[in-house]
Amino acid sequence: MSYHQNWSAAWRSPEPKQQYDAIIVGGGGHGLATAYYMAKEHGMKNIAVLEKGWIGGGNTGRNTTIVRSNYLWDESAHLYEKSMKLWEGLSQDLNYNVMFSQRGVYNLGHTLQDMRDIQRRVNANRLNGIDGHVVSPQEIKAAIPHINIDQGCRYPILGASFQPRGGVARHDAVAWGFARGADKYGVDIIQNCEVTSILQENGAVTGVETTRGKILSPKVGVVVAGHCSVLADMAGFRMPIESHPLQALVSEPIKPILDTVVMSNAVHGYVSQSDKGDLVIGAGIDSYTGYGQRGSFSGIEHTVSAIVELFPIFSRVRMNRQWGGIVDTTPDACPIIGNTPVKGLYFNCGWGTGGFKATPGSGWVFAHNVATGEPHELNRAFALDRFVSGLLIDEHGAAGVAH
Amino acid sequence: MLLIECPWCGKRDESEFSYAGEAHIARPLETEKLSDIEWADYLFMRKNPKGLHREQWLHTAGCRRYFNAERDTVSYQIKSTYKIGELPSSEGKA
């Protein structure tokens, strides 16, 4: 017994080499997953993941860990369902317990139009082979005894969609599991290494300048969420992205009271209970753009008032911690994954408020895109040029995307 | 909570205002001659700077008029506010 004193490091901390076959900028879940699948599925081992802070310290460590795949449109349904299938085998694949718990996700409806949209979305999901059904307030009450289904309140619960395979996972473990997995294949994970410029020659990327020196590579994949506009600006093109603070908060730990995930767009809040016992609560983005990793006080008030409307019993639970992440929102609430105007430079961004659920799938398709230079069938529709062609994938509201 | 100075009403609480996105985006003239790329740039592409940002706000629960603000997107400090059609005092050009 060493009382947890002699754990060995789960991944190396190497000095950056001068040159790599590929560089991934951004050591969050998506970036680490990209490197992992590039090594595992595409045989590329000479890869560096550059992270300006510490791995998993950005949005990966700041979200509410909800996983679901019940998106309306075919393009997003296929992408998020690919991710869901990877989640279902992820702990085994990584040999690292990511604590993926398929406790189900309820998306509540509070108006007749909400319910029509829910029915349409559930039908679309089932046609795409994604589980889900519409449930009544009584069925919700039977599953979640403490929820308020009083029909006399301002926004009564009229029903919900339920995806049984949805749930939550342990966010840190996802970053650590992918980091350890990538490291085992020889991927260099380099922390405290901020990219300061993107080097180009004749319209093709040649490497990056960093706070730890110049690193050359013919392929650079950028997975930096809120800072993607900053990186695009370095590379010389514009993005249809606005970065907003998205905050979340947790309560003091309490005894088990909620064994599923409840989300509501109309009153705007979502809540689940972690294995530690704290209520994990989130809502929408702050209205103004920002890079400061904190949310506004009015945002907290808005969030908790929605939660207390749904669960009056939580009104006297004390909140413990509150924090913000910087989410990269797009005009159609769908990610941008693919090639850019610069040869060899690839972007994976625009996940907005819902990136955590996509972590393995995002990494899997982006690994294909970076390794082969061409998009995978699953991410072809998410190209940057959809904003030129007009082929947007409008998931605003359609997928219960909370904005 | 931000304290925002409406150019017409003076300092008011953040909750009276709505955010209305990047300022000084002019609708292109002769739109029938625009290419798809130029349309995309006008409609969708945004500066989204880390630092000073010029943006529009609407005094929703006040005079209901739009105005512009210069705000630091990291500290969230509002440097100045000015009326639509004007330029910020810090610089002669938008």
Coordinates of C-alpha atoms in Angstrom, one line a residue:
Chain A
M1 CA 0.0 0.0 0.0
S2 CA 1.5 3.3 -1.0
Y3 CA -1.5 5.5 -0.4
H4 CA -1.6 6.8 -3.9
Q5 CA 1.9 8.2 -3.7
N6 CA 3.6 6.2 -6.5
W7 CA 1.4 6.5 -9.5
S8 CA 3.4 6.8 -12.7
A9 CA 2.7 9.6 -15.2
A10 CA 0.0 8.5 -17.6
W11 CA 1.6 10.3 -20.5
R12 CA 5.1 11.7 -21.2
S13 CA 5.9 15.5 -21.3
P14 CA 8.4 15.6 -24.1
E15 CA 10.2 18.6 -25.5
P16 CA 8.8 19.6 -28.9
K17 CA 10.7 18.1 -31.9
Q18 CA 11.6 20.4 -34.8
Q19 CA 9.4 18.6 -37.2
Y20 CA 6.3 16.4 -37.2
D21 CA 4.1 14.6 -39.8
A22 CA 1.1 16.4 -38.3
I23 CA 0.4 19.0 -35.6
I24 CA -2.9 19.2 -33.8
V25 CA -3.4 22.6 -32.2
G26 CA -5.5 22.3 -29.1
G27 CA -5.3 19.7 -26.4
G28 CA -8.9 19.5 -25.4
G29 CA -11.0 16.3 -25.8
H30 CA -11.5 16.9 -29.6
G31 CA -7.8 17.5 -30.3
L32 CA -6.6 14.6 -28.2
A33 CA -9.2 12.3 -29.8
T34 CA -8.1 13.5 -33.2
A35 CA -4.5 12.6 -32.5
Y36 CA -5.6 9.2 -30.9
Y37 CA -7.6 8.2 -34.0
M38 CA -4.9 9.4 -36.4
A39 CA -2.5 7.1 -34.7
K40 CA -4.9 4.2 -34.2
E41 CA -6.8 4.3 -37.5
H42 CA -4.4 5.9 -39.9
G43 CA -1.0 4.8 -38.7
M44 CA 0.4 8.3 -38.1
K45 CA 2.6 8.2 -35.1
N46 CA 4.8 11.3 -35.5
I47 CA 2.2 13.8 -34.3
A48 CA 2.3 16.6 -31.8
V49 CA -0.6 18.0 -29.8
L50 CA 0.1 21.6 -28.8
E51 CA -1.9 23.0 -25.9
K52 CA -1.4 26.5 -24.7
G53 CA -2.5 25.7 -21.1
W54 CA -3.0 22.2 -19.7
I55 CA -4.9 19.4 -21.5
G56 CA -8.6 19.3 -20.9
G57 CA -8.5 22.8 -19.2
G58 CA -10.7 24.6 -21.6
N59 CA -14.2 23.6 -22.6
T60 CA -13.6 19.9 -22.0
G61 CA -13.3 20.7 -18.3
R62 CA -16.0 23.3 -18.2
N63 CA -19.1 21.7 -19.7
T64 CA -22.0 19.7 -18.2
T65 CA -21.0 16.4 -19.8
I66 CA -24.3 15.6 -21.5
V67 CA -24.1 13.0 -24.3
R68 CA -27.0 12.5 -26.8
S69 CA -27.5 12.0 -30.5
N70 CA -31.1 13.1 -31.1
Y71 CA -30.4 15.7 -33.7
L72 CA -33.1 16.5 -36.4
W73 CA -31.2 16.7 -39.7
D74 CA -29.6 13.6 -41.3
E75 CA -26.1 15.2 -41.5
S76 CA -25.9 16.0 -37.8
A77 CA -27.8 12.8 -36.7
H78 CA -25.3 10.6 -38.5
L79 CA -22.3 12.6 -37.1
Y80 CA -23.6 12.6 -33.5
E81 CA -24.7 8.9 -33.7
K82 CA -21.3 7.9 -34.9
S83 CA -20.0 9.6 -31.7
M84 CA -22.6 7.9 -29.6
K85 CA -21.5 4.5 -31.0
L86 CA -17.9 5.3 -30.1
W87 CA -18.9 6.4 -26.6
E88 CA -20.5 3.0 -26.1
G89 CA -17.2 1.3 -26.5
L90 CA -14.8 4.0 -25.4
S91 CA -13.9 2.8 -21.9
Q92 CA -12.9 -0.6 -23.4
D93 CA -11.2 0.9 -26.4
L94 CA -9.0 3.2 -24.3
N95 CA -8.8 0.8 -21.4
Y96 CA -9.6 3.9 -19.2
N97 CA -12.9 4.3 -17.4
V98 CA -14.6 7.4 -18.9
M99 CA -17.6 6.7 -16.6
F100 CA -20.0 6.8 -19.6
S101 CA -23.4 6.4 -18.0
Q102 CA -26.4 5.9 -20.3
R103 CA -29.0 7.2 -17.9
G104 CA -31.1 8.7 -20.6
V105 CA -31.8 12.3 -21.6
Y106 CA -35.2 14.1 -21.4
N107 CA -35.8 17.1 -23.6
L108 CA -38.9 18.8 -22.2
G109 CA -41.6 20.5 -24.2
H110 CA -43.6 23.4 -22.6
T111 CA -45.8 24.6 -25.5
L112 CA -47.9 22.9 -28.2
Q113 CA -45.3 24.0 -30.8
D114 CA -42.5 22.5 -28.6
M115 CA -44.4 19.2 -28.6
R116 CA -44.9 19.2 -32.4
D117 CA -41.2 19.9 -32.9
I118 CA -40.4 17.0 -30.4
Q119 CA -42.7 14.6 -32.3
R120 CA -41.1 15.6 -35.6
R121 CA -37.6 15.2 -34.2
V122 CA -38.3 11.8 -32.6
N123 CA -39.7 10.6 -35.9
A124 CA -36.7 11.8 -37.7
N125 CA -34.4 10.2 -35.2
R126 CA -36.2 6.8 -35.5
L127 CA -35.9 6.9 -39.3
N128 CA -32.2 7.4 -38.8
G129 CA -32.0 4.4 -36.4
I130 CA -31.6 6.6 -33.3
D131 CA -33.5 5.6 -30.2
G132 CA -36.1 7.9 -28.8
H133 CA -39.7 8.3 -27.9
V134 CA -42.2 10.9 -26.8
V135 CA -43.3 10.7 -23.2
S136 CA -46.3 12.3 -21.4
P137 CA -46.0 14.4 -18.2
Q138 CA -47.3 11.4 -16.2
E139 CA -44.5 9.2 -17.6
I140 CA -42.0 11.9 -16.8
K141 CA -43.3 12.2 -13.2
A142 CA -43.1 8.5 -12.8
A143 CA -39.5 8.5 -13.8
I144 CA -38.5 11.7 -12.0
P145 CA -40.6 12.0 -8.9
H146 CA -39.4 15.5 -7.9
I147 CA -40.2 17.3 -11.2
N148 CA -42.9 19.8 -11.2
I149 CA -45.6 18.9 -13.8
D150 CA -48.2 21.3 -12.4
Q151 CA -50.2 22.4 -15.4
G152 CA -51.1 25.8 -13.9
C153 CA -47.6 27.3 -14.0
R154 CA -46.4 29.8 -16.7
Y155 CA -44.5 27.1 -18.7
P156 CA -46.1 23.7 -17.8
I157 CA -44.4 20.5 -18.9
L158 CA -46.5 19.1 -21.7
G159 CA -44.2 16.2 -22.5
A160 CA -40.7 15.4 -23.6
S161 CA -38.6 13.4 -25.9
F162 CA -36.5 10.7 -24.2
Q163 CA -33.4 9.2 -25.6
P164 CA -32.5 6.2 -23.4
R165 CA -29.0 5.8 -24.8
G166 CA -28.1 9.4 -23.9
G167 CA -26.4 10.2 -20.6
V168 CA -23.3 11.7 -19.1
A169 CA -19.6 10.9 -19.0
R170 CA -16.7 12.0 -16.8
H171 CA -15.2 15.0 -18.7
D172 CA -11.6 14.9 -17.3
A173 CA -11.4 11.1 -17.8
V174 CA -12.2 11.6 -21.5
A175 CA -9.3 14.0 -21.9
W176 CA -6.9 11.8 -19.8
G177 CA -8.0 8.6 -21.5
F178 CA -7.4 10.0 -25.0
A179 CA -4.2 11.6 -23.9
R180 CA -2.8 8.3 -22.5
G181 CA -4.1 6.4 -25.5
A182 CA -2.4 8.8 -28.0
D183 CA 0.8 8.9 -25.9
K184 CA 1.0 5.1 -26.1
Y185 CA 1.1 5.3 -29.9
G186 CA 4.0 7.8 -29.6
V187 CA 2.0 11.1 -30.0
D188 CA 3.8 14.0 -28.3
I189 CA 1.5 16.0 -26.0
I190 CA 3.1 19.4 -25.4
Q191 CA 1.5 21.6 -22.8
N192 CA 2.1 25.2 -22.1
C193 CA 2.8 25.7 -25.8
E194 CA 0.8 28.5 -27.4
V195 CA 0.7 28.9 -31.2
T196 CA 1.5 32.5 -32.1
S197 CA 1.5 32.3 -35.9
I198 CA 0.8 29.8 -38.7
L199 CA 3.6 29.5 -41.2
Q200 CA 2.8 29.3 -44.9
E201 CA 4.6 29.0 -48.2
N202 CA 2.9 29.3 -51.6
G203 CA -0.6 28.9 -50.1
A204 CA 0.4 25.8 -48.1
V205 CA 1.0 25.4 -44.4
T206 CA 4.6 24.6 -43.4
G207 CA 4.3 24.7 -39.6
V208 CA 3.6 26.9 -36.6
E209 CA 5.5 29.4 -34.5
T210 CA 4.9 28.8 -30.8
T211 CA 6.0 30.1 -27.4
R212 CA 8.4 27.1 -27.3
G213 CA 9.9 27.8 -30.8
K214 CA 9.2 27.0 -34.4
I215 CA 7.7 23.6 -35.2
L216 CA 7.4 22.4 -38.8
S217 CA 4.8 20.2 -40.3
P218 CA 3.0 19.8 -43.7
K219 CA -0.3 19.2 -41.9
V220 CA -1.9 21.3 -39.2
G221 CA -5.2 20.6 -37.6
V222 CA -6.7 23.4 -35.5
V223 CA -9.2 22.3 -32.8
V224 CA -9.3 25.4 -30.5
A225 CA -13.0 26.0 -30.0
G226 CA -13.5 29.6 -28.7
H227 CA -10.2 30.8 -30.2
C228 CA -10.7 29.5 -33.7
S229 CA -11.3 33.1 -35.1
V230 CA -8.0 34.1 -33.6
L231 CA -6.2 31.2 -35.3
A232 CA -8.0 31.8 -38.6
D233 CA -6.9 35.4 -38.4
M234 CA -3.3 34.2 -38.1
A235 CA -3.8 32.1 -41.2
G236 CA -5.4 35.0 -43.1
F237 CA -9.1 34.0 -43.6
R238 CA -12.3 34.8 -41.8
M239 CA -14.7 32.5 -40.0
P240 CA -18.5 32.7 -39.5
I241 CA -17.9 32.3 -35.8
E242 CA -18.8 34.3 -32.7
S243 CA -17.3 33.3 -29.3
H244 CA -19.6 33.6 -26.3
P245 CA -19.2 32.7 -22.6
L246 CA -21.2 29.7 -21.6
Q247 CA -21.4 29.1 -17.9
A248 CA -22.3 26.2 -15.7
L249 CA -22.5 25.6 -12.0
V250 CA -22.5 22.8 -9.5
S251 CA -24.2 22.5 -6.1
E252 CA -23.0 21.1 -2.9
P253 CA -23.0 17.3 -3.0
I254 CA -26.4 15.8 -2.0
K255 CA -27.8 12.3 -1.7
P256 CA -29.0 10.7 -5.0
I257 CA -32.1 12.5 -6.2
L258 CA -31.9 12.6 -10.0
D259 CA -30.8 9.6 -12.0
T260 CA -31.3 10.9 -15.5
V261 CA -30.6 14.1 -17.5
V262 CA -33.3 16.8 -17.8
M263 CA -33.0 19.6 -20.4
S264 CA -35.5 22.3 -21.3
N265 CA -35.1 24.9 -24.0
A266 CA -38.3 26.9 -23.2
V267 CA -37.4 27.7 -19.6
H268 CA -33.8 27.2 -20.5
G269 CA -31.8 25.0 -18.2
Y270 CA -30.4 21.5 -17.9
V271 CA -29.5 19.5 -14.9
S272 CA -28.1 16.1 -13.9
Q273 CA -26.5 14.7 -10.8
S274 CA -22.9 13.7 -10.8
D275 CA -21.7 10.5 -9.2
K276 CA -20.2 12.7 -6.4
G277 CA -23.7 14.0 -5.7
D278 CA -23.5 17.5 -6.9
L279 CA -26.2 18.9 -9.2
V280 CA -24.6 19.9 -12.5
I281 CA -26.5 22.8 -14.0
G282 CA -26.2 24.8 -17.2
A283 CA -28.1 26.9 -19.5
G284 CA -27.6 29.2 -22.5
I285 CA -24.7 31.4 -23.6
D286 CA -24.3 35.0 -22.4
S287 CA -25.7 37.2 -25.2
Y288 CA -22.5 39.2 -25.8
T289 CA -19.3 37.8 -27.3
G290 CA -16.3 37.3 -25.0
Y291 CA -13.1 35.5 -24.3
G292 CA -13.2 35.9 -20.5
Q293 CA -13.8 32.5 -19.1
R294 CA -16.7 33.5 -16.8
G295 CA -20.4 34.2 -17.1
S296 CA -22.6 37.1 -16.0
F297 CA -24.6 37.2 -12.8
S298 CA -27.8 37.7 -14.7
G299 CA -26.9 34.4 -16.5
I300 CA -26.7 32.6 -13.2
E301 CA -30.1 34.0 -12.1
H302 CA -31.7 33.0 -15.4
T303 CA -30.3 29.5 -15.1
V304 CA -31.3 28.8 -11.5
S305 CA -34.7 30.3 -11.9
A306 CA -35.4 27.8 -14.7
I307 CA -34.1 24.9 -12.6
V308 CA -36.2 25.9 -9.6
E309 CA -39.3 26.1 -11.8
L310 CA -38.7 22.5 -12.9
F311 CA -37.5 21.3 -9.5
P312 CA -39.0 23.4 -6.6
I313 CA -37.2 21.0 -4.2
F314 CA -33.8 22.4 -5.3
S315 CA -34.7 25.9 -4.3
R316 CA -32.6 25.7 -1.1
V317 CA -29.7 23.7 -2.4
R318 CA -26.5 25.8 -2.1
M319 CA -24.4 26.3 -5.2
N320 CA -20.8 25.5 -4.8
R321 CA -18.8 26.6 -7.9
Q322 CA -19.6 28.5 -11.0
W323 CA -17.4 28.8 -14.1
G324 CA -17.5 29.7 -17.8
G325 CA -16.1 28.3 -21.1
I326 CA -15.8 30.1 -24.4
V327 CA -18.0 28.5 -27.0
D328 CA -17.6 29.0 -30.8
T329 CA -21.1 29.5 -32.2
T330 CA -22.0 29.3 -35.9
P331 CA -25.0 30.8 -37.7
D332 CA -26.6 27.3 -38.1
A333 CA -25.6 25.8 -34.8
C334 CA -23.5 23.2 -36.5
P335 CA -19.8 22.6 -36.4
I336 CA -17.3 23.5 -39.2
I337 CA -15.0 20.5 -39.9
G338 CA -12.8 20.3 -42.9
N339 CA -10.4 21.9 -45.3
T340 CA -9.6 25.6 -45.4
P341 CA -8.3 28.0 -48.0
V342 CA -4.8 27.1 -46.9
K343 CA -3.5 23.8 -48.2
G344 CA -2.6 21.3 -45.4
L345 CA -4.5 23.5 -42.8
Y346 CA -7.7 21.9 -41.4
F347 CA -10.2 23.4 -38.9
N348 CA -12.5 21.6 -36.6
C349 CA -14.6 24.2 -34.7
G350 CA -18.0 25.8 -34.3
W351 CA -19.3 23.1 -31.9
G352 CA -20.9 25.9 -29.9
T353 CA -22.7 24.8 -26.8
G354 CA -22.8 21.1 -27.6
G355 CA -19.3 19.8 -28.3
F356 CA -18.7 17.4 -25.4
K357 CA -21.1 14.8 -26.7
A358 CA -19.3 14.8 -30.0
T359 CA -15.7 14.4 -28.6
P360 CA -15.0 10.8 -30.0
G361 CA -16.9 11.3 -33.2
S362 CA -15.4 14.7 -33.9
G363 CA -11.9 13.3 -33.4
W364 CA -12.7 10.3 -35.5
V365 CA -13.9 12.2 -38.6
F366 CA -11.3 14.9 -38.2
A367 CA -8.5 12.3 -37.9
H368 CA -9.6 11.0 -41.3
N369 CA -9.8 14.5 -42.7
V370 CA -6.3 15.5 -41.5
A371 CA -4.7 12.2 -42.4
T372 CA -6.1 11.9 -45.9
G373 CA -6.5 15.5 -46.7
E374 CA -10.1 14.8 -47.7
P375 CA -13.3 15.0 -45.6
H376 CA -14.9 11.7 -44.5
E377 CA -18.5 11.2 -45.7
L378 CA -19.7 12.0 -42.2
N379 CA -18.2 15.5 -42.1
R380 CA -18.3 16.5 -45.8
A381 CA -21.5 18.5 -45.3
F382 CA -19.9 20.4 -42.4
A383 CA -17.4 22.2 -44.7
L384 CA -16.6 25.9 -44.3
D385 CA -17.9 26.5 -47.8
R386 CA -21.4 25.7 -46.9
F387 CA -21.7 29.4 -45.9
V388 CA -20.9 30.3 -49.5
S389 CA -23.1 27.6 -51.2
G390 CA -25.9 28.3 -48.7
L391 CA -26.3 24.6 -47.8
L392 CA -26.6 25.3 -44.1
I393 CA -27.7 22.6 -41.7
D394 CA -30.1 24.5 -39.5
E395 CA -30.1 22.8 -36.1
H396 CA -31.2 26.0 -34.2
G397 CA -34.0 24.8 -32.1
A398 CA -34.5 21.8 -34.3
A399 CA -32.3 19.6 -32.2
G400 CA -33.0 21.0 -28.9
V401 CA -29.8 23.0 -29.2
A402 CA -29.7 25.4 -26.4
H403 CA -28.7 28.9 -27.5
Chain B
M1 CA -23.3 43.0 -13.9
L2 CA -22.3 45.5 -16.5
L3 CA -23.2 49.1 -16.2
I4 CA -23.9 50.3 -19.8
E5 CA -24.1 54.0 -20.7
C6 CA -26.9 54.5 -23.3
P7 CA -26.0 57.6 -25.3
W8 CA -29.6 58.8 -24.8
C9 CA -30.5 57.6 -21.4
G10 CA -27.3 57.4 -19.4
K11 CA -26.0 54.6 -17.3
R12 CA -28.3 51.7 -16.8
D13 CA -28.1 48.1 -15.7
E14 CA -27.0 45.4 -18.2
S15 CA -30.4 43.6 -17.9
E16 CA -32.1 46.6 -19.7
F17 CA -30.1 45.9 -22.9
S18 CA -29.9 43.4 -25.7
Y19 CA -26.8 42.5 -27.6
A20 CA -27.0 43.1 -31.3
G21 CA -23.7 41.9 -32.8
E22 CA -20.8 43.4 -34.6
A23 CA -21.2 47.1 -35.6
H24 CA -20.2 48.9 -38.8
I25 CA -21.2 46.1 -41.1
A26 CA -22.5 48.0 -44.2
R27 CA -24.8 46.2 -46.6
P28 CA -23.0 46.1 -49.9
L29 CA -24.3 48.3 -52.7
E30 CA -25.3 46.8 -56.0
T31 CA -26.1 43.5 -54.4
E32 CA -27.1 42.0 -57.8
K33 CA -23.4 42.1 -58.8
L34 CA -22.2 40.3 -55.6
S35 CA -20.5 36.9 -55.9
D36 CA -21.5 34.1 -53.5
I37 CA -18.3 34.6 -51.7
E38 CA -19.0 38.3 -51.2
W39 CA -22.5 37.5 -50.0
A40 CA -21.1 34.9 -47.5
D41 CA -18.6 37.5 -46.2
Y42 CA -21.3 40.1 -45.6
L43 CA -23.9 37.7 -44.1
F44 CA -21.8 35.3 -42.1
M45 CA -18.2 36.2 -41.6
R46 CA -17.4 38.0 -38.4
K47 CA -14.3 39.6 -36.8
N48 CA -14.9 38.0 -33.4
P49 CA -11.7 39.7 -32.0
K50 CA -10.0 38.9 -28.8
G51 CA -9.7 42.4 -27.5
L52 CA -11.4 45.6 -28.5
H53 CA -14.7 45.0 -30.3
R54 CA -17.1 47.5 -31.8
E55 CA -20.6 46.2 -31.4
Q56 CA -24.3 47.2 -31.4
W57 CA -26.5 47.2 -28.4
L58 CA -30.3 47.8 -28.1
H59 CA -31.7 49.6 -25.1
T60 CA -34.7 47.2 -25.0
A61 CA -36.2 48.1 -21.7
G62 CA -35.4 51.8 -22.1
C63 CA -35.5 54.1 -25.1
R64 CA -35.6 51.1 -27.5
R65 CA -32.9 52.6 -29.7
Y66 CA -29.7 51.0 -31.0
F67 CA -26.3 52.4 -30.3
N68 CA -22.7 51.3 -30.6
A69 CA -20.2 50.4 -28.0
E70 CA -16.5 49.7 -27.9
R71 CA -15.9 46.8 -25.5
D72 CA -12.9 44.7 -24.5
T73 CA -13.9 41.1 -25.1
V74 CA -11.5 39.7 -22.5
S75 CA -12.1 42.1 -19.5
Y76 CA -15.7 42.9 -20.8
Q77 CA -15.0 46.6 -19.9
I78 CA -17.0 49.0 -22.1
K79 CA -14.6 51.7 -23.2
S80 CA -17.1 54.0 -24.8
T81 CA -20.6 54.1 -26.3
Y82 CA -21.7 56.3 -29.3
K83 CA -24.7 56.8 -31.4
I84 CA -25.5 54.9 -34.6
G85 CA -23.9 56.7 -37.6
E86 CA -21.1 58.1 -35.4
L87 CA -17.6 56.8 -34.9
P88 CA -15.9 56.1 -31.6
S89 CA -14.1 59.0 -30.1
S90 CA -10.9 56.9 -29.8
E91 CA -10.5 56.8 -33.6
G92 CA -11.6 58.8 -36.6
K93 CA -12.4 55.8 -38.7
A94 CA -14.7 52.8 -38.2

